[in-house]
Structures are given as C-alpha cells and as structure tokens.
Amino acid sequence: MTIELTTPAEIPGDVEVLGVPVHADLSLPEGAGVELDPAFLRRCGFEGKPGQAQAVPAEDGSCIVALGVGEPGSIDDEVLRRAGAALGRHTAKVGSAATTLAAVAGDPAGAGAIVESFALAAYRYAGARSEPPTHLLTRLAVVGADPAMVRLGEVRARAIARARDWVNEPARSMTPTRLAGVAGELAREHGLSLEVWDEHRIAAERLGGLAGVAAGSAEPPRLIRLAHEPAGATATLAFVGKGITFDSGGLSLKPPTGMMTMKDDMGGAAAVLASVAAAAELELPVRVVGWVAATENMPSGTATHPGDVLVARNGKSIEVLNTDAEGRLVLADALSLAAEEEPDAIVDIATLTGAQVVALGKGVAGVMGTDASLVEAVIAAGARAGEPTWQLPLVDAYRKQLDSEVADLKNIGKAGEAGTIIAGLFLREFAGGRAWAHLDIAGPSWSEEVRDWYTKGGTGWGAGTLLELARTW
Ligand code: BES
Ligand code: MN
Ligand code: ZN
C-alpha cells in the first residue's frame, strides 16, 4: 500500500472524492473549499460528530464526503484522526482523493494525524485470500498542509502498517527465524546495523530465559539487535520487544480460546523493529537500539517443566512455576543485554499480561517504570501518537510475592492479584538499575472490530509511541 501524498495550495481539479470538515452545527469552516446545504446534511442524519461521514454527490460528478469534526473549539489530533480514518474507509476503492481537513487543524502537526489515520483505515492484510482485497487509492492531496508533517504521518503510518503485517502473518510462517529475516530486510533497506544470534550463540551467551522458553519448540529462537546509529549521536535509547511468535502457554497450556490470537504475542517486537526503521527513515539524530527476543512457547517432551530453574543473562536465577508467564523470561535476557550497553533509557514493550486487558481494556496501554520523567515522556509520546497510556504503580510491597524457595525469584505472584504490576516488578530486576519503562500492550495489540483507524487483527500499537519518543528525545 503506497499512497502518493501531495500538499497543493488548492483542491486539484481531477479528484474523485473530496473530504471536507463539517462542524456539529453543520457549518463548514473557512478553508473547507466547498459549500454544503446544512438542511440536506441534517436530513441525511449527519450530526457533524467526530468519526461521522456522509457522502454527498457534487455537481461535477465527483463525491464530497462530509467529515464530522465536532465543536469548533475542540478539534485536537484525536478528532482529526477519526475524521481522516472516516475518509480513508470511504476512499479505499477510488483512485484519487483530496481533503481540506488540515484547514481545521489547530497546528501544522495535525496534518500528520490526518494522513496517518487515513492510510491506516485503508490498511488491508492480503493474507492467503484467493481474491486479494481491492485497494486502488494511489493519490491523496492534503490541501494546504505542511509537507514535513505529511511526511511524518506517512512514515508513522508505514511503521504501523508494517507492524500490523508482521502480527497478522500466521505463526507457521512468522517464525523467530523469519522475524530475524524481517530485521535483515529492514537493515538493508534503511542502512541499519544488525546482529542476530542463533540458538547456539544464545546458549553460549547464557540467555537462559530465552533458551528455556524455546526448549519446547521445533523452531529455533533468535536474539535480534537492530540499531539506527547516526554519526555524531549523543543520546541512546534502547527499545526491547517481546517476540513470542506463538504462545501456546507451553506445558502450562492455554485453553483453546485463549490461544486463538496468540500469533500476536510478538506485537512488542513488531513495534520495536518498525520504530527503529522509521527512526532511520526520518534520520533522527538519536541512537535507537532495538532488541528482540524471539521464540515460540510450545509444549513438548523437551519443554521447560513447571519447577525448573533458569538463569538469565544477568546471573539471576528464576523458578518457572507457570510456563505461560514466558514473556518476562525472554525479556529478562533482552533487558539485561540492553542494559549492558548503558543506554540513557530503556523502554520495553510486550503483550505481557491478561491482567492488563482486565485493568485497562483494549484502548489503553499500561506503563510502569523506575524513572518518573521517562514514564512521563512515554505517556506524552503515546498521547501524540493516538495511543493512550496509563501508569500503574510498581508497588514495592508486592515484590515478596516473587520470592522463591529455590531461586532468586519465581516467575508468578498470587493468582488474580495485580498481575500486570507483578510482571513489571519482575522485569525491573533485569533493567540493571537504569532509567527504564515498560509498556504492556496485551489488550491494545489486537482488535476484534473495525473502529476508527483500526482494522481487525493486529493494530501495530506501540510503533507510533516509540517513534514519537525517539523523535522528541
Ligand atoms: N501472552 C500472554 C498475555 C496475553 C493475554 C496477551 C491475552 C494478549 C492477550 C502472556 O504470555 C501470558 O500468558 N500471561 C499470563 C501470565 C500468568 C500465567 C501469570 C496471563 O496473563 O495469564
Ligand atoms: Mn504466556
Ligand atoms: Zn505471551
């Protein structure tokens, strides 16, 4: 899906569809470029609400789409995103479109939100369908927009669409080896540095958590380091992604319904790889090092048993009492490796706990961390990216739930009690005392419905947040 984006000063003459902003009082703002009869819009049931769209035939045979933007004073990026997405869904089957939506954006950055949501609403995963989804749109003119902001929206949309593709690809083909292959393609395309460790190197480097989760799988694990390292960079950000290409639960097997979407358990890894590539596309002056610990989590005669003890890269021993709490085991090693390079900050991202879905649902990610200003920066980046994020506390008093009789810590706490926080406390043990934040995207990484700029399946959640964090670091 490549859409040619332009930023003309005037509406081009040959567009098939024109998206125009309309307020809740059915008035059109200055710069909308056309006039529409409010009485007609009202008869159509159009109320100018954010996300609402109404097609209106134009005299020249083209189609005007009224896009609700609500009250004049309340047009933020969220409103622009919902309007851009509504237009994107309306135009997936035409060749060229234009919009004057940027006319109501409070600041130039709004154009990025419009373009991004437009492209993402039109996203389709081709998959294995014998009739691939039709998608014709090749040109979008964003009238009066700042070209730099349009380019930012384009890069962000591409990062998110890529992450969606990787998540949507079935686990049979999106293996740890294939994920490393994806990193290789990105490295070549964007001039990134790449290192991939295979199962032998993983063992030799004492990545006991990753090797322990991989023990039950026929697919070998991979440890991936993909980095954007511009000359002269003074700051370094490390992004760490959970790359479980399929989570069956291991010997602590999940029930069938709990397993149906578990090809998405590498959503954190997808966000990391996509955002590192996007940082290079934007030539950001900051070093961005992406780490991915990739493996399947499968049951077999060679799988890790509940009660086994693994030793992570940083030397801490872990009693595995539930093999379904595997994400924290692979992240333990990847966080340790990231910390060894002494970056200025470490942010990990993971589809880590079902408890996150219970606490915050599918529309808000959870964040925890050891550094208040880093957590604040992550929340602010999420807000700019349209990915709301809510902080949970790392309650020190809960740490004793992870005390083990045989090892430095065990991998689960008390059932049904603050599972997301417990996972955060576990990860903290491996961040080497550095400034660290952890994003739990278990709910947001997957969508069961078409809503705004989300399509069914992988959402690509997190790629936008990480990119915004790197862009404003
Ligand atoms: N990948 C799952 C978490 C998950 C659940 C992601 C639902 C997306 C949707 C993770 O590996 C897991 O199984 N976590 C367990 C931990 C528990 C055993 C302590 C969970 O949350 O049930
Ligand atoms: Mn699991
Ligand atoms: Zn998992």
Short mmCIF file of C-alpha atoms and ligand atoms in Angstrom, two decimals:
data_model
loop_
_atom_site.label_atom_id
_atom_site.label_comp_id
_atom_site.label_asym_id
_atom_site.label_seq_id
_atom_site.Cartn_x
_atom_site.Cartn_y
_atom_site.Cartn_z
CA MET A 1 0.00 0.00 0.00
CA THR A 2 1.73 3.11 -1.22
CA ILE A 3 -0.23 6.31 -1.47
CA GLU A 4 1.31 9.28 -3.22
CA LEU A 5 0.78 12.27 -0.94
CA THR A 6 0.79 15.86 -2.14
CA THR A 7 0.18 19.18 -0.40
CA PRO A 8 -1.28 21.56 -3.01
CA ALA A 9 -2.49 25.02 -2.00
CA GLU A 10 -5.78 24.49 -3.90
CA ILE A 11 -8.08 21.49 -4.38
CA PRO A 12 -6.89 19.66 -7.53
CA GLY A 13 -9.43 19.61 -10.37
CA ASP A 14 -9.46 15.87 -11.05
CA VAL A 15 -10.16 14.28 -7.67
CA GLU A 16 -12.87 11.64 -7.40
CA VAL A 17 -13.55 12.16 -3.70
CA LEU A 18 -13.14 15.29 -1.60
CA GLY A 19 -13.28 15.06 2.19
CA VAL A 20 -14.34 18.28 3.91
CA PRO A 21 -14.64 19.13 7.60
CA VAL A 22 -18.09 19.90 8.96
CA HIS A 23 -18.82 21.19 12.47
CA ALA A 24 -21.51 19.98 14.84
CA ASP A 25 -23.72 22.95 13.87
CA LEU A 26 -23.34 21.72 10.26
CA SER A 27 -21.37 24.80 9.26
CA LEU A 28 -18.22 24.39 7.18
CA PRO A 29 -15.08 26.12 8.39
CA GLU A 30 -13.18 28.64 6.33
CA GLY A 31 -10.91 26.71 4.01
CA ALA A 32 -13.29 23.76 3.55
CA GLY A 33 -13.28 24.66 -0.15
CA VAL A 34 -16.93 23.89 -0.91
CA GLU A 35 -20.38 24.73 0.38
CA LEU A 36 -22.85 22.14 1.61
CA ASP A 37 -26.51 22.65 2.48
CA PRO A 38 -26.89 22.13 6.24
CA ALA A 39 -30.56 21.19 5.83
CA PHE A 40 -29.59 18.44 3.41
CA LEU A 41 -26.91 17.10 5.78
CA ARG A 42 -29.45 17.13 8.61
CA ARG A 43 -31.95 15.16 6.51
CA CYS A 44 -29.24 12.56 5.92
CA GLY A 45 -28.91 12.14 9.69
CA PHE A 46 -25.47 13.75 9.73
CA GLU A 47 -24.65 15.49 13.00
CA GLY A 48 -21.03 16.52 12.50
CA LYS A 49 -19.80 14.20 15.24
CA PRO A 50 -16.13 13.17 15.17
CA GLY A 51 -15.80 9.97 13.14
CA GLN A 52 -19.08 10.50 11.28
CA ALA A 53 -19.02 10.70 7.47
CA GLN A 54 -21.70 11.44 4.90
CA ALA A 55 -21.27 11.16 1.14
CA VAL A 56 -22.86 13.95 -0.92
CA PRO A 57 -22.93 13.99 -4.77
CA ALA A 58 -21.22 17.02 -6.28
CA GLU A 59 -22.39 18.80 -9.42
CA ASP A 60 -19.31 17.80 -11.41
CA GLY A 61 -19.94 14.10 -10.79
CA SER A 62 -17.36 13.73 -8.04
CA CYS A 63 -18.21 12.77 -4.48
CA ILE A 64 -17.95 15.06 -1.48
CA VAL A 65 -17.63 13.38 1.90
CA ALA A 66 -18.68 15.48 4.88
CA LEU A 67 -16.40 14.60 7.81
CA GLY A 68 -17.64 15.39 11.31
CA VAL A 69 -15.17 17.36 13.44
CA GLY A 70 -17.47 18.38 16.33
CA GLU A 71 -17.44 21.76 18.03
CA PRO A 72 -15.06 24.36 16.56
CA GLY A 73 -13.08 24.82 19.77
CA SER A 74 -12.39 21.14 20.40
CA ILE A 75 -10.51 19.96 17.32
CA ASP A 76 -7.50 18.03 18.57
CA ASP A 77 -5.44 15.30 16.89
CA GLU A 78 -7.91 12.66 18.07
CA VAL A 79 -10.74 14.39 16.17
CA LEU A 80 -8.54 14.77 13.08
CA ARG A 81 -7.56 11.11 13.29
CA ARG A 82 -11.18 9.98 13.45
CA ALA A 83 -12.09 12.22 10.51
CA GLY A 84 -9.06 11.09 8.48
CA ALA A 85 -9.96 7.46 9.17
CA ALA A 86 -13.57 8.01 8.07
CA LEU A 87 -12.29 9.40 4.78
CA GLY A 88 -9.81 6.53 4.39
CA ARG A 89 -12.59 3.97 4.69
CA HIS A 90 -14.70 5.86 2.14
CA THR A 91 -11.99 6.04 -0.47
CA ALA A 92 -10.39 2.59 -0.44
CA LYS A 93 -11.98 1.82 -3.80
CA VAL A 94 -11.27 5.01 -5.74
CA GLY A 95 -8.09 6.19 -7.41
CA SER A 96 -7.59 9.70 -6.09
CA ALA A 97 -8.86 11.78 -3.20
CA ALA A 98 -8.29 15.16 -1.65
CA THR A 99 -9.14 16.68 1.68
CA THR A 100 -9.32 20.12 3.19
CA LEU A 101 -9.32 18.70 6.72
CA ALA A 102 -5.98 20.33 7.51
CA ALA A 103 -7.80 23.68 7.40
CA VAL A 104 -9.27 22.98 10.85
CA ALA A 105 -6.08 21.62 12.43
CA GLY A 106 -5.01 23.77 15.38
CA ASP A 107 -1.34 23.38 14.48
CA PRO A 108 0.60 22.04 11.48
CA ALA A 109 1.23 18.70 13.24
CA GLY A 110 -2.45 17.88 12.76
CA ALA A 111 -1.75 17.08 9.11
CA GLY A 112 0.39 14.13 10.27
CA ALA A 113 -2.53 12.72 12.25
CA ILE A 114 -4.89 13.08 9.25
CA VAL A 115 -2.55 11.31 6.85
CA GLU A 116 -1.67 8.55 9.29
CA SER A 117 -5.24 7.63 10.17
CA PHE A 118 -6.32 7.92 6.54
CA ALA A 119 -3.69 5.38 5.46
CA LEU A 120 -4.28 3.05 8.40
CA ALA A 121 -8.06 2.94 7.95
CA ALA A 122 -7.42 1.86 4.37
CA TYR A 123 -4.96 -0.83 5.54
CA ARG A 124 -5.79 -4.37 4.42
CA TYR A 125 -3.85 -7.54 5.14
CA ALA A 126 -3.72 -9.54 1.92
CA GLY A 127 -3.05 -12.84 3.67
CA ALA A 128 -3.91 -16.05 1.85
CA ARG A 129 -7.21 -14.91 0.31
CA SER A 130 -7.62 -16.13 -3.27
CA GLU A 131 -9.26 -12.76 -4.05
CA PRO A 132 -6.91 -10.14 -2.58
CA PRO A 133 -8.70 -7.12 -1.07
CA THR A 134 -9.13 -4.40 -3.68
CA HIS A 135 -7.30 -1.24 -2.88
CA LEU A 136 -6.98 1.28 -5.64
CA LEU A 137 -6.19 4.55 -3.94
CA THR A 138 -2.91 5.89 -5.23
CA ARG A 139 -3.12 9.63 -4.59
CA LEU A 140 -4.19 11.83 -1.71
CA ALA A 141 -3.91 15.62 -1.82
CA VAL A 142 -3.82 17.17 1.65
CA VAL A 143 -4.76 20.72 0.75
CA GLY A 144 -2.76 23.44 2.47
CA ALA A 145 -0.81 21.03 4.71
CA ASP A 146 2.80 21.33 5.86
CA PRO A 147 4.80 18.84 3.73
CA ALA A 148 7.10 17.93 6.64
CA MET A 149 4.11 16.97 8.78
CA VAL A 150 2.57 14.95 5.97
CA ARG A 151 5.85 13.10 5.57
CA LEU A 152 5.90 12.36 9.32
CA GLY A 153 2.37 10.97 9.14
CA GLU A 154 3.36 8.86 6.16
CA VAL A 155 6.40 7.39 7.90
CA ARG A 156 4.40 6.68 11.05
CA ALA A 157 1.61 5.02 9.06
CA ARG A 158 4.12 2.85 7.22
CA ALA A 159 5.72 1.77 10.51
CA ILE A 160 2.34 0.83 11.97
CA ALA A 161 1.17 -0.92 8.80
CA ARG A 162 4.38 -2.95 8.74
CA ALA A 163 3.90 -3.97 12.36
CA ARG A 164 0.31 -5.00 11.53
CA ASP A 165 1.53 -7.14 8.63
CA TRP A 166 4.04 -8.99 10.79
CA VAL A 167 1.47 -9.60 13.55
CA ASN A 168 -1.19 -10.76 11.08
CA GLU A 169 1.13 -13.26 9.41
CA PRO A 170 0.39 -16.74 10.82
CA ALA A 171 2.86 -18.26 13.27
CA ARG A 172 3.64 -21.07 10.80
CA SER A 173 5.47 -18.56 8.61
CA MET A 174 6.23 -15.72 11.08
CA THR A 175 8.78 -17.80 12.99
CA PRO A 176 11.70 -16.43 15.03
CA THR A 177 13.93 -17.11 12.01
CA ARG A 178 11.55 -15.17 9.75
CA LEU A 179 11.39 -12.30 12.23
CA ALA A 180 15.19 -12.11 12.06
CA GLY A 181 14.80 -12.14 8.26
CA VAL A 182 12.44 -9.19 8.52
CA ALA A 183 15.05 -7.36 10.58
CA GLY A 184 17.60 -8.16 7.83
CA GLU A 185 15.33 -6.66 5.15
CA LEU A 186 14.91 -3.51 7.25
CA ALA A 187 18.66 -3.28 7.85
CA ARG A 188 19.37 -3.42 4.11
CA GLU A 189 16.58 -1.00 3.17
CA HIS A 190 17.37 1.63 5.79
CA GLY A 191 21.10 1.19 6.44
CA LEU A 192 20.69 -0.14 9.98
CA SER A 193 23.21 -2.23 11.88
CA LEU A 194 22.05 -5.77 12.57
CA GLU A 195 23.17 -8.61 14.75
CA VAL A 196 21.33 -11.92 15.02
CA TRP A 197 22.22 -14.68 17.46
CA ASP A 198 21.10 -18.24 16.69
CA GLU A 199 20.28 -20.94 19.27
CA HIS A 200 23.96 -21.91 19.75
CA ARG A 201 25.08 -18.34 20.36
CA ILE A 202 22.05 -17.78 22.62
CA ALA A 203 23.22 -20.69 24.79
CA ALA A 204 26.86 -19.57 24.68
CA GLU A 205 25.88 -16.05 25.74
CA ARG A 206 23.93 -17.50 28.69
CA LEU A 207 20.49 -16.26 27.66
CA GLY A 208 18.85 -18.83 29.94
CA GLY A 209 15.38 -17.28 29.86
CA LEU A 210 15.13 -17.23 26.09
CA ALA A 211 16.65 -20.71 25.76
CA GLY A 212 14.32 -22.04 28.46
CA VAL A 213 11.18 -20.79 26.71
CA ALA A 214 12.47 -22.10 23.37
CA ALA A 215 13.23 -25.57 24.80
CA GLY A 216 9.83 -27.00 23.82
CA SER A 217 9.75 -25.71 20.28
CA ALA A 218 10.90 -27.23 16.99
CA GLU A 219 11.58 -23.69 15.75
CA PRO A 220 14.95 -22.31 16.93
CA PRO A 221 14.99 -18.99 18.83
CA ARG A 222 16.70 -15.78 17.72
CA LEU A 223 18.06 -12.76 19.54
CA ILE A 224 17.95 -9.69 17.33
CA ARG A 225 19.73 -6.35 17.72
CA LEU A 226 18.67 -3.82 15.07
CA ALA A 227 20.04 -0.31 15.50
CA HIS A 228 19.86 3.16 13.99
CA GLU A 229 23.27 4.62 14.88
CA PRO A 230 23.75 8.00 13.19
CA ALA A 231 27.21 9.54 13.30
CA GLY A 232 27.52 12.18 15.99
CA ALA A 233 24.55 10.99 18.07
CA THR A 234 24.99 11.74 21.75
CA ALA A 235 21.83 10.17 23.21
CA THR A 236 20.95 6.48 23.12
CA LEU A 237 17.52 4.92 23.50
CA ALA A 238 17.09 1.16 23.83
CA PHE A 239 13.79 -0.44 22.80
CA VAL A 240 13.17 -4.04 23.86
CA GLY A 241 10.36 -6.14 22.34
CA LYS A 242 8.72 -9.40 23.37
CA GLY A 243 8.90 -11.61 20.30
CA ILE A 244 6.87 -14.72 21.12
CA THR A 245 5.82 -15.77 17.63
CA PHE A 246 3.25 -18.13 19.14
CA ASP A 247 2.22 -18.51 22.77
CA SER A 248 0.53 -21.84 23.45
CA GLY A 249 1.34 -21.43 27.14
CA GLY A 250 3.89 -24.26 27.00
CA LEU A 251 3.27 -27.15 29.41
CA SER A 252 1.04 -24.76 31.39
CA LEU A 253 -1.11 -24.98 28.27
CA LYS A 254 -3.67 -22.29 27.46
CA PRO A 255 -7.30 -23.27 26.80
CA PRO A 256 -8.24 -23.27 23.07
CA THR A 257 -9.97 -19.87 23.06
CA GLY A 258 -7.06 -18.25 24.88
CA MET A 259 -4.74 -19.43 22.11
CA MET A 260 -6.65 -18.22 19.06
CA THR A 261 -4.96 -14.84 18.78
CA MET A 262 -1.56 -15.83 20.19
CA LYS A 263 0.26 -15.23 16.91
CA ASP A 264 0.06 -11.62 18.11
CA ASP A 265 2.43 -12.30 21.02
CA MET A 266 5.26 -10.70 19.02
CA GLY A 267 3.40 -7.37 18.79
CA GLY A 268 6.01 -5.71 21.01
CA ALA A 269 8.81 -6.96 18.77
CA ALA A 270 6.96 -5.68 15.71
CA ALA A 271 6.63 -2.23 17.27
CA VAL A 272 10.35 -2.18 18.09
CA LEU A 273 11.53 -3.24 14.61
CA ALA A 274 9.13 -0.86 12.85
CA SER A 275 10.05 2.12 15.02
CA VAL A 276 13.80 1.60 14.59
CA ALA A 277 13.32 1.54 10.81
CA ALA A 278 11.16 4.69 10.98
CA ALA A 279 13.79 6.47 13.09
CA ALA A 280 16.22 5.85 10.23
CA GLU A 281 13.71 7.00 7.60
CA LEU A 282 13.35 10.28 9.48
CA GLU A 283 17.13 10.46 10.02
CA LEU A 284 16.61 11.17 13.71
CA PRO A 285 19.82 12.43 15.38
CA VAL A 286 19.46 9.97 18.26
CA ARG A 287 20.85 6.43 18.52
CA VAL A 288 17.96 3.93 18.68
CA VAL A 289 18.88 0.35 19.54
CA GLY A 290 16.15 -2.26 19.14
CA TRP A 291 16.35 -5.61 20.92
CA VAL A 292 14.04 -8.52 20.18
CA ALA A 293 13.97 -11.87 21.96
CA ALA A 294 12.15 -14.19 19.56
CA THR A 295 10.90 -17.71 20.18
CA GLU A 296 7.76 -19.82 20.20
CA ASN A 297 6.35 -21.05 23.50
CA MET A 298 5.35 -24.67 22.89
CA PRO A 299 4.74 -27.83 24.93
CA SER A 300 6.74 -30.96 24.11
CA GLY A 301 8.95 -33.62 25.66
CA THR A 302 11.81 -31.15 25.71
CA ALA A 303 9.84 -28.21 27.10
CA THR A 304 10.72 -26.45 30.35
CA HIS A 305 8.80 -28.06 33.25
CA PRO A 306 6.99 -26.08 35.90
CA GLY A 307 9.50 -26.09 38.77
CA ASP A 308 12.56 -25.84 36.54
CA VAL A 309 15.10 -23.11 37.27
CA LEU A 310 16.56 -20.89 34.53
CA VAL A 311 19.47 -18.49 34.89
CA ALA A 312 19.12 -15.22 32.99
CA ARG A 313 21.90 -13.25 31.28
CA ASN A 314 22.43 -11.03 34.33
CA GLY A 315 23.00 -14.09 36.55
CA LYS A 316 19.67 -14.06 38.38
CA SER A 317 18.02 -17.47 38.75
CA ILE A 318 14.30 -17.88 38.07
CA GLU A 319 12.00 -20.64 39.24
CA VAL A 320 9.46 -21.21 36.44
CA LEU A 321 6.19 -22.15 38.13
CA ASN A 322 3.98 -21.31 35.16
CA THR A 323 5.40 -21.74 31.66
CA ASP A 324 2.68 -19.40 30.34
CA ALA A 325 4.41 -16.47 32.07
CA GLU A 326 7.08 -16.74 29.36
CA GLY A 327 7.29 -13.16 28.11
CA ARG A 328 9.07 -11.98 31.23
CA LEU A 329 11.60 -14.83 30.87
CA VAL A 330 12.72 -13.79 27.39
CA LEU A 331 12.57 -10.10 28.30
CA ALA A 332 14.83 -10.78 31.30
CA ASP A 333 17.65 -11.63 28.89
CA ALA A 334 16.91 -8.91 26.36
CA LEU A 335 16.67 -6.24 29.09
CA SER A 336 19.96 -7.44 30.60
CA LEU A 337 21.66 -7.16 27.20
CA ALA A 338 20.18 -3.71 26.56
CA ALA A 339 21.36 -2.51 29.99
CA GLU A 340 24.91 -3.77 29.38
CA GLU A 341 25.33 -1.09 26.69
CA GLU A 342 24.40 1.59 29.26
CA PRO A 343 21.82 3.49 27.20
CA ASP A 344 20.23 6.69 28.51
CA ALA A 345 16.88 4.95 28.74
CA ILE A 346 15.35 1.53 28.16
CA VAL A 347 11.74 1.06 27.10
CA ASP A 348 10.37 -2.44 26.72
CA ILE A 349 7.08 -3.27 25.05
CA ALA A 350 5.22 -6.54 25.40
CA THR A 351 1.88 -8.31 25.11
CA LEU A 352 2.63 -9.39 28.64
CA THR A 353 -0.44 -9.99 30.82
CA GLY A 354 -4.11 -10.84 30.53
CA ALA A 355 -4.48 -8.69 33.65
CA GLN A 356 -3.63 -5.61 31.56
CA VAL A 357 -6.72 -6.30 29.43
CA VAL A 358 -8.84 -6.62 32.59
CA ALA A 359 -7.46 -3.39 34.09
CA LEU A 360 -7.35 -1.09 31.06
CA GLY A 361 -9.12 -2.85 28.20
CA LYS A 362 -8.20 -2.74 24.53
CA GLY A 363 -7.91 1.03 24.11
CA VAL A 364 -5.30 1.94 26.74
CA ALA A 365 -1.81 0.52 27.29
CA GLY A 366 -0.27 0.13 30.75
CA VAL A 367 3.06 1.73 31.61
CA MET A 368 5.36 1.33 34.61
CA GLY A 369 8.89 2.45 35.24
CA THR A 370 11.75 3.38 37.51
CA ASP A 371 12.18 6.92 36.22
CA ALA A 372 9.31 9.41 36.56
CA SER A 373 10.43 11.67 33.72
CA LEU A 374 10.88 8.71 31.35
CA VAL A 375 7.39 7.41 32.18
CA GLU A 376 6.04 10.92 31.63
CA ALA A 377 7.82 11.10 28.26
CA VAL A 378 6.35 7.72 27.24
CA ILE A 379 2.83 8.83 28.21
CA ALA A 380 3.26 12.11 26.29
CA ALA A 381 4.58 10.26 23.24
CA GLY A 382 1.62 7.87 23.40
CA ALA A 383 -0.81 10.78 23.55
CA ARG A 384 0.74 12.39 20.47
CA ALA A 385 0.65 9.07 18.64
CA GLY A 386 -3.02 8.46 19.42
CA GLU A 387 -2.05 5.55 21.70
CA PRO A 388 -3.36 6.38 25.20
CA THR A 389 -1.24 5.03 28.02
CA TRP A 390 -1.96 4.86 31.75
CA GLN A 391 0.60 4.44 34.51
CA LEU A 392 0.39 1.64 37.06
CA PRO A 393 2.49 1.69 40.25
CA LEU A 394 5.44 -0.63 40.87
CA VAL A 395 4.30 -1.48 44.39
CA ASP A 396 7.44 -2.45 46.34
CA ALA A 397 5.40 -4.32 48.94
CA TYR A 398 4.29 -6.79 46.25
CA ARG A 399 7.85 -7.78 45.38
CA LYS A 400 7.89 -10.51 48.04
CA GLN A 401 5.28 -12.40 46.02
CA LEU A 402 8.15 -13.19 43.66
CA ASP A 403 10.36 -14.68 46.42
CA SER A 404 11.26 -18.31 45.66
CA GLU A 405 12.39 -21.15 47.93
CA VAL A 406 14.93 -22.39 45.39
CA ALA A 407 15.98 -19.43 43.21
CA ASP A 408 16.45 -15.65 43.24
CA LEU A 409 12.86 -15.18 42.14
CA LYS A 410 9.91 -17.06 40.69
CA ASN A 411 8.02 -16.06 37.59
CA ILE A 412 4.49 -15.63 39.03
CA GLY A 413 2.82 -13.98 42.02
CA LYS A 414 -0.53 -14.70 43.64
CA ALA A 415 -3.25 -15.64 41.15
CA GLY A 416 -5.75 -12.88 40.48
CA GLU A 417 -3.77 -10.12 42.19
CA ALA A 418 -2.23 -7.23 40.23
CA GLY A 419 -0.76 -9.49 37.55
CA THR A 420 0.39 -6.58 35.40
CA ILE A 421 2.26 -4.92 38.27
CA ILE A 422 3.83 -8.23 39.35
CA ALA A 423 5.16 -8.66 35.80
CA GLY A 424 6.56 -5.12 35.95
CA LEU A 425 8.28 -5.84 39.26
CA PHE A 426 9.78 -8.98 37.74
CA LEU A 427 11.17 -7.08 34.74
CA ARG A 428 12.65 -4.37 36.95
CA GLU A 429 15.12 -6.96 38.26
CA PHE A 430 16.73 -7.09 34.82
CA ALA A 431 16.92 -3.42 33.86
CA GLY A 432 20.33 -3.02 35.51
CA GLY A 433 19.19 -0.06 37.62
CA ARG A 434 18.93 2.15 34.54
CA ALA A 435 16.12 4.54 33.60
CA TRP A 436 13.54 2.02 32.41
CA ALA A 437 9.88 1.97 31.40
CA HIS A 438 7.68 -0.98 30.49
CA LEU A 439 4.65 -0.90 28.19
CA ASP A 440 2.10 -3.71 28.49
CA ILE A 441 0.06 -3.84 25.26
CA ALA A 442 -1.71 -7.19 25.73
CA GLY A 443 -5.12 -5.62 25.04
CA PRO A 444 -4.33 -2.89 22.50
CA SER A 445 -2.17 -5.06 20.21
CA TRP A 446 -5.17 -6.85 18.72
CA SER A 447 -8.56 -5.58 17.57
CA GLU A 448 -11.72 -7.66 17.17
CA GLU A 449 -13.53 -4.81 15.43
CA VAL A 450 -13.16 -2.19 12.73
CA ARG A 451 -13.05 1.10 14.60
CA ASP A 452 -11.67 4.48 13.51
CA TRP A 453 -8.21 3.77 12.05
CA TYR A 454 -8.13 0.21 13.40
CA THR A 455 -8.81 -2.81 11.25
CA LYS A 456 -9.49 -6.31 12.57
CA GLY A 457 -6.39 -8.19 13.74
CA GLY A 458 -3.00 -6.71 14.56
CA THR A 459 -3.14 -2.99 15.37
CA GLY A 460 0.58 -2.16 15.22
CA TRP A 461 0.14 -0.47 18.61
CA GLY A 462 3.34 0.93 20.10
CA ALA A 463 5.24 1.67 16.90
CA GLY A 464 3.84 5.21 16.95
CA THR A 465 4.59 5.75 20.64
CA LEU A 466 8.20 4.54 20.33
CA LEU A 467 8.77 6.64 17.22
CA GLU A 468 7.36 9.75 18.90
CA LEU A 469 9.56 9.10 21.92
CA ALA A 470 12.67 8.87 19.72
CA ARG A 471 11.62 11.89 17.65
CA THR A 472 11.26 14.16 20.66
CA TRP A 473 14.03 12.72 22.83
N1 BES B 1 0.88 -13.52 26.01
C1 BES B 1 0.22 -13.68 27.25
C2 BES B 1 -0.56 -12.44 27.68
C3 BES B 1 -1.76 -12.08 26.85
C4 BES B 1 -3.02 -12.47 27.24
C5 BES B 1 -1.63 -11.29 25.72
C6 BES B 1 -4.11 -12.10 26.49
C7 BES B 1 -2.72 -10.92 24.98
C8 BES B 1 -3.97 -11.33 25.37
C9 BES B 1 1.24 -13.98 28.35
O1 BES B 1 2.35 -14.69 27.96
C10 BES B 1 0.55 -14.79 29.40
O2 BES B 1 0.15 -15.88 29.09
N2 BES B 1 0.45 -14.25 30.60
C11 BES B 1 -0.18 -14.92 31.67
C12 BES B 1 0.69 -14.77 32.92
C13 BES B 1 0.22 -15.57 34.09
C14 BES B 1 0.44 -17.03 33.84
C15 BES B 1 0.98 -15.13 35.31
C16 BES B 1 -1.55 -14.31 31.91
O3 BES B 1 -1.66 -13.09 31.87
O4 BES B 1 -2.50 -15.06 32.12
MN MN B 2 2.00 -16.79 28.01
ZN ZN B 3 2.88 -14.50 25.97
#
